[in-house]
Amino acid sequence: MKRIIVGITGATGAIYGVQILEALRAAGDCETHLVISPWAEKTIVLETEYSPQQVKRMATFCHDYRNQAAPIASGSFGADGMVIAPCSMKTLSGIAHGYADNLIGRAADVMLKERRRLIMAPRETPLNEIHLENMLKLTRAGAVMVPPMPAFYNHPVSLEDIIKHHTSRILDLLGIDNSLTRRWGDSFCY
C-alpha cells in the first residue's frame, strides 16, 4: 500500500486537491494523509460544492495544519510521495527557503531531505521572476512542478475533463495506474 500525503493550500483551484483525493481513494491500495491550510478551507467553500469536512473525510488520515508532531513531519514515517495541489506562492516560497512553519511546509521539507517524490501544482498567473526562481530552486532540489495547464489533444468538453486530465498526470508521476483521461496515442488523437 502506498502512503501519499496531500496538501491543499489557499490558492485558487481547490478542486484539484479534492479530485486527487477522490482519485487516490478510487485507486485503492493508497493510504492518504491530508493537510488543509486555513485559507484552503475558505477556498474550498468559495470554489467547490464541498465543505472542508467532506474533503477531510475523503482522506484516510487528516492532520491539523499546525501539528508539527504529526507522523508525516518525520522522515522515519516513510511516505511514498506528496502532492501539494493547489500550491500557493506563499507555500512554494516557504518550502523553497526551508521555512517550515506549518505541517504542509514541514512534510514537503521532509520529502526533499529524504529524496522522495514531491509534486507541486503551483497556481498563479502571471508568474514573476521570484515565483520562477523559487520553482527552479525547488526543481533543482528534487521537486516536480506540475502547474495546472490544460491539454487540448484529448478534446476536453468540460471543466471536469480538464481537471481529470491534470489529476491523471499527477497520479502518473506517483506511479498510480488510472484511466481518468484519454491519452496521447489513443485512436482519437490521430
mmCIF file of C-alpha atoms in Angstrom:
data_model
loop_
_atom_site.group_PDB
_atom_site.id
_atom_site.type_symbol
_atom_site.label_atom_id
_atom_site.label_comp_id
_atom_site.label_asym_id
_atom_site.label_seq_id
_atom_site.Cartn_x
_atom_site.Cartn_y
_atom_site.Cartn_z
ATOM 1 C CA MET A 1 0.000 0.000 0.000
ATOM 2 C CA LYS A 2 1.311 3.434 -0.965
ATOM 3 C CA ARG A 3 1.327 6.286 1.527
ATOM 4 C CA ILE A 4 0.571 9.595 -0.157
ATOM 5 C CA ILE A 5 0.465 12.990 1.545
ATOM 6 C CA VAL A 6 -1.891 15.574 0.039
ATOM 7 C CA GLY A 7 -1.570 19.239 0.941
ATOM 8 C CA ILE A 8 -4.206 21.739 -0.117
ATOM 9 C CA THR A 9 -3.320 25.429 0.214
ATOM 10 C CA GLY A 10 -5.400 28.558 -0.223
ATOM 11 C CA ALA A 11 -4.572 29.222 -3.866
ATOM 12 C CA THR A 12 -7.429 29.107 -6.326
ATOM 13 C CA GLY A 13 -8.044 25.638 -7.737
ATOM 14 C CA ALA A 14 -9.050 23.755 -4.585
ATOM 15 C CA ILE A 15 -10.892 21.291 -6.810
ATOM 16 C CA TYR A 16 -7.521 19.874 -7.900
ATOM 17 C CA GLY A 17 -6.755 18.724 -4.365
ATOM 18 C CA VAL A 18 -10.273 17.341 -3.987
ATOM 19 C CA GLN A 19 -10.046 15.458 -7.293
ATOM 20 C CA ILE A 20 -6.667 13.987 -6.337
ATOM 21 C CA LEU A 21 -8.087 12.698 -3.046
ATOM 22 C CA GLU A 22 -11.073 11.166 -4.845
ATOM 23 C CA ALA A 23 -8.825 9.519 -7.433
ATOM 24 C CA LEU A 24 -6.445 8.121 -4.798
ATOM 25 C CA ARG A 25 -9.390 6.681 -2.869
ATOM 26 C CA ALA A 26 -10.786 5.117 -6.044
ATOM 27 C CA ALA A 27 -7.388 3.661 -6.959
ATOM 28 C CA GLY A 28 -7.345 1.597 -3.773
ATOM 29 C CA ASP A 29 -4.067 0.496 -2.207
ATOM 30 C CA CYS A 30 -3.419 4.101 -1.121
ATOM 31 C CA GLU A 31 -3.256 5.442 2.401
ATOM 32 C CA THR A 32 -3.772 9.196 2.194
ATOM 33 C CA HIS A 33 -2.651 11.810 4.701
ATOM 34 C CA LEU A 34 -4.332 15.166 4.201
ATOM 35 C CA VAL A 35 -3.345 18.625 5.440
ATOM 36 C CA ILE A 36 -5.559 21.592 4.593
ATOM 37 C CA SER A 37 -4.395 25.148 5.285
ATOM 38 C CA PRO A 38 -6.813 27.606 6.918
ATOM 39 C CA TRP A 39 -7.098 29.561 3.653
ATOM 40 C CA ALA A 40 -7.699 26.333 1.738
ATOM 41 C CA GLU A 41 -10.736 25.691 3.920
ATOM 42 C CA LYS A 42 -12.116 29.059 2.854
ATOM 43 C CA THR A 43 -11.255 28.448 -0.812
ATOM 44 C CA ILE A 44 -12.945 25.033 -0.773
ATOM 45 C CA VAL A 45 -16.169 26.719 0.378
ATOM 46 C CA LEU A 46 -15.867 29.548 -2.167
ATOM 47 C CA GLU A 47 -14.938 27.434 -5.202
ATOM 48 C CA THR A 48 -16.498 23.997 -4.786
ATOM 49 C CA GLU A 49 -19.681 22.266 -3.727
ATOM 50 C CA TYR A 50 -17.778 20.531 -0.918
ATOM 51 C CA SER A 51 -17.337 21.514 2.695
ATOM 52 C CA PRO A 52 -13.904 21.217 4.325
ATOM 53 C CA GLN A 53 -15.352 18.424 6.487
ATOM 54 C CA GLN A 54 -16.427 16.456 3.394
ATOM 55 C CA VAL A 55 -12.944 16.830 1.906
ATOM 56 C CA LYS A 56 -11.312 15.712 5.150
ATOM 57 C CA ARG A 57 -13.456 12.557 5.168
ATOM 58 C CA MET A 58 -12.045 11.609 1.745
ATOM 59 C CA ALA A 59 -8.623 11.007 3.293
ATOM 60 C CA THR A 60 -7.527 8.030 5.330
ATOM 61 C CA PHE A 61 -5.990 10.433 7.870
ATOM 62 C CA CYS A 62 -6.351 14.186 8.257
ATOM 63 C CA HIS A 63 -3.726 16.165 10.159
ATOM 64 C CA ASP A 64 -4.015 19.605 11.713
ATOM 65 C CA TYR A 65 -2.121 22.243 9.755
ATOM 66 C CA ARG A 66 -0.354 23.436 12.932
ATOM 67 C CA ASN A 67 0.617 19.990 14.250
ATOM 68 C CA GLN A 68 4.361 19.697 13.679
ATOM 69 C CA ALA A 69 4.321 16.479 15.743
ATOM 70 C CA ALA A 70 2.174 14.607 13.191
ATOM 71 C CA PRO A 71 3.727 11.403 11.804
ATOM 72 C CA ILE A 72 4.197 12.977 8.357
ATOM 73 C CA ALA A 73 6.572 15.552 9.894
ATOM 74 C CA SER A 74 9.226 12.855 10.282
ATOM 75 C CA GLY A 75 11.441 11.195 7.697
ATOM 76 C CA SER A 76 11.013 7.914 9.556
ATOM 77 C CA PHE A 77 7.319 7.901 8.585
ATOM 78 C CA GLY A 78 8.084 6.553 5.138
ATOM 79 C CA ALA A 79 5.647 8.331 2.829
ATOM 80 C CA ASP A 80 5.923 7.349 -0.840
ATOM 81 C CA GLY A 81 5.061 10.785 -2.184
ATOM 82 C CA MET A 82 3.462 14.134 -1.534
ATOM 83 C CA VAL A 83 1.276 16.347 -3.680
ATOM 84 C CA ILE A 84 0.504 19.985 -2.938
ATOM 85 C CA ALA A 85 -2.444 20.990 -5.098
ATOM 86 C CA PRO A 86 -3.108 23.754 -5.469
ATOM 87 C CA CYS A 87 0.123 25.231 -4.169
ATOM 88 C CA SER A 88 0.102 28.922 -3.297
ATOM 89 C CA MET A 89 3.141 31.052 -3.980
ATOM 90 C CA LYS A 90 3.410 31.636 -0.217
ATOM 91 C CA THR A 91 3.714 27.893 0.418
ATOM 92 C CA LEU A 92 6.058 27.423 -2.528
ATOM 93 C CA SER A 93 8.288 30.228 -1.269
ATOM 94 C CA GLY A 94 8.331 28.864 2.269
ATOM 95 C CA ILE A 95 9.371 25.411 1.070
ATOM 96 C CA ALA A 96 11.978 26.836 -1.321
ATOM 97 C CA HIS A 97 13.606 28.692 1.560
ATOM 98 C CA GLY A 98 13.325 25.974 4.198
ATOM 99 C CA TYR A 99 10.727 27.887 6.216
ATOM 100 C CA ALA A 100 8.625 25.013 7.530
ATOM 101 C CA ASP A 101 6.323 26.939 9.871
ATOM 102 C CA ASN A 102 3.328 24.619 9.308
ATOM 103 C CA LEU A 103 2.728 20.947 8.595
ATOM 104 C CA ILE A 104 2.472 21.305 4.797
ATOM 105 C CA GLY A 105 5.850 23.045 4.690
ATOM 106 C CA ARG A 106 7.423 20.582 7.113
ATOM 107 C CA ALA A 107 6.102 17.491 5.297
ATOM 108 C CA ALA A 108 7.392 18.912 1.989
ATOM 109 C CA ASP A 109 10.765 19.629 3.574
ATOM 110 C CA VAL A 110 10.890 16.009 4.764
ATOM 111 C CA MET A 111 10.127 14.758 1.248
ATOM 112 C CA LEU A 112 13.023 16.804 -0.145
ATOM 113 C CA LYS A 113 15.525 15.803 2.533
ATOM 114 C CA GLU A 114 14.593 12.123 2.209
ATOM 115 C CA ARG A 115 14.757 12.333 -1.616
ATOM 116 C CA ARG A 116 11.140 11.244 -2.022
ATOM 117 C CA ARG A 117 8.641 12.377 -4.648
ATOM 118 C CA LEU A 118 7.302 15.902 -4.042
ATOM 119 C CA ILE A 119 4.822 17.129 -6.639
ATOM 120 C CA MET A 120 3.692 20.738 -6.539
ATOM 121 C CA ALA A 121 0.868 22.265 -8.571
ATOM 122 C CA PRO A 122 1.617 25.988 -8.302
ATOM 123 C CA ARG A 123 -1.397 28.137 -9.087
ATOM 124 C CA GLU A 124 -0.651 31.711 -10.067
ATOM 125 C CA THR A 125 -0.654 33.778 -13.214
ATOM 126 C CA PRO A 126 1.191 35.677 -14.462
ATOM 127 C CA LEU A 127 4.380 34.472 -12.838
ATOM 128 C CA ASN A 128 7.012 36.957 -11.718
ATOM 129 C CA GLU A 129 10.756 36.381 -11.515
ATOM 130 C CA ILE A 130 10.596 35.464 -7.819
ATOM 131 C CA HIS A 131 7.966 32.778 -8.484
ATOM 132 C CA LEU A 132 10.056 31.324 -11.299
ATOM 133 C CA GLU A 133 13.262 31.379 -9.257
ATOM 134 C CA ASN A 134 11.536 29.588 -6.378
ATOM 135 C CA MET A 135 10.175 26.938 -8.753
ATOM 136 C CA LEU A 136 13.620 26.455 -10.278
ATOM 137 C CA LYS A 137 15.201 26.207 -6.828
ATOM 138 C CA LEU A 138 12.688 23.523 -5.801
ATOM 139 C CA THR A 139 13.067 21.648 -9.078
ATOM 140 C CA ARG A 140 16.820 21.545 -8.541
ATOM 141 C CA ALA A 141 16.164 20.225 -5.007
ATOM 142 C CA GLY A 142 14.094 17.359 -6.437
ATOM 143 C CA ALA A 143 10.507 18.638 -6.504
ATOM 144 C CA VAL A 144 8.381 18.279 -9.640
ATOM 145 C CA MET A 145 6.418 21.343 -10.766
ATOM 146 C CA VAL A 146 3.078 20.439 -12.349
ATOM 147 C CA PRO A 147 1.138 23.676 -12.784
ATOM 148 C CA PRO A 148 -2.472 23.202 -13.876
ATOM 149 C CA MET A 149 -2.121 23.828 -17.607
ATOM 150 C CA PRO A 150 -4.849 22.347 -19.760
ATOM 151 C CA ALA A 151 -4.121 19.975 -22.608
ATOM 152 C CA PHE A 152 -6.337 20.013 -25.668
ATOM 153 C CA TYR A 153 -5.175 16.959 -27.626
ATOM 154 C CA ASN A 154 -7.664 14.879 -25.620
ATOM 155 C CA HIS A 155 -10.530 17.128 -26.776
ATOM 156 C CA PRO A 156 -11.934 18.168 -23.387
ATOM 157 C CA VAL A 157 -15.597 19.115 -23.457
ATOM 158 C CA SER A 158 -15.935 20.227 -19.847
ATOM 159 C CA LEU A 159 -14.015 21.734 -16.984
ATOM 160 C CA GLU A 160 -14.195 18.302 -15.338
ATOM 161 C CA ASP A 161 -12.319 16.803 -18.308
ATOM 162 C CA ILE A 162 -9.515 19.353 -17.835
ATOM 163 C CA ILE A 163 -9.302 18.708 -14.081
ATOM 164 C CA LYS A 164 -9.298 14.929 -14.571
ATOM 165 C CA HIS A 165 -6.507 15.181 -17.146
ATOM 166 C CA HIS A 166 -4.301 17.131 -14.742
ATOM 167 C CA THR A 167 -5.126 14.700 -11.925
ATOM 168 C CA SER A 168 -4.221 11.791 -14.189
ATOM 169 C CA ARG A 169 -0.806 13.313 -14.915
ATOM 170 C CA ILE A 170 -0.142 13.723 -11.180
ATOM 171 C CA LEU A 171 -1.166 10.124 -10.486
ATOM 172 C CA ASP A 172 1.178 9.018 -13.277
ATOM 173 C CA LEU A 173 4.032 10.817 -11.518
ATOM 174 C CA LEU A 174 3.155 8.941 -8.317
ATOM 175 C CA GLY A 175 3.179 5.621 -10.198
ATOM 176 C CA ILE A 176 -0.550 5.074 -9.699
ATOM 177 C CA ASP A 177 -2.423 3.490 -12.597
ATOM 178 C CA ASN A 178 -5.532 5.362 -13.653
ATOM 179 C CA SER A 179 -7.885 5.862 -16.550
ATOM 180 C CA LEU A 180 -9.112 9.355 -15.753
ATOM 181 C CA THR A 181 -8.338 10.686 -19.211
ATOM 182 C CA ARG A 182 -7.728 9.605 -22.758
ATOM 183 C CA ARG A 183 -4.036 9.539 -23.530
ATOM 184 C CA TRP A 184 -1.912 10.557 -26.451
ATOM 185 C CA GLY A 185 -1.772 7.691 -28.885
ATOM 186 C CA ASP A 186 -5.387 6.670 -28.351
ATOM 187 C CA SER A 187 -7.121 6.423 -31.718
ATOM 188 C CA PHE A 188 -8.918 9.758 -31.383
ATOM 189 C CA CYS A 189 -5.624 11.686 -31.283
ATOM 190 C CA TYR A 190 -4.562 10.972 -34.860
#
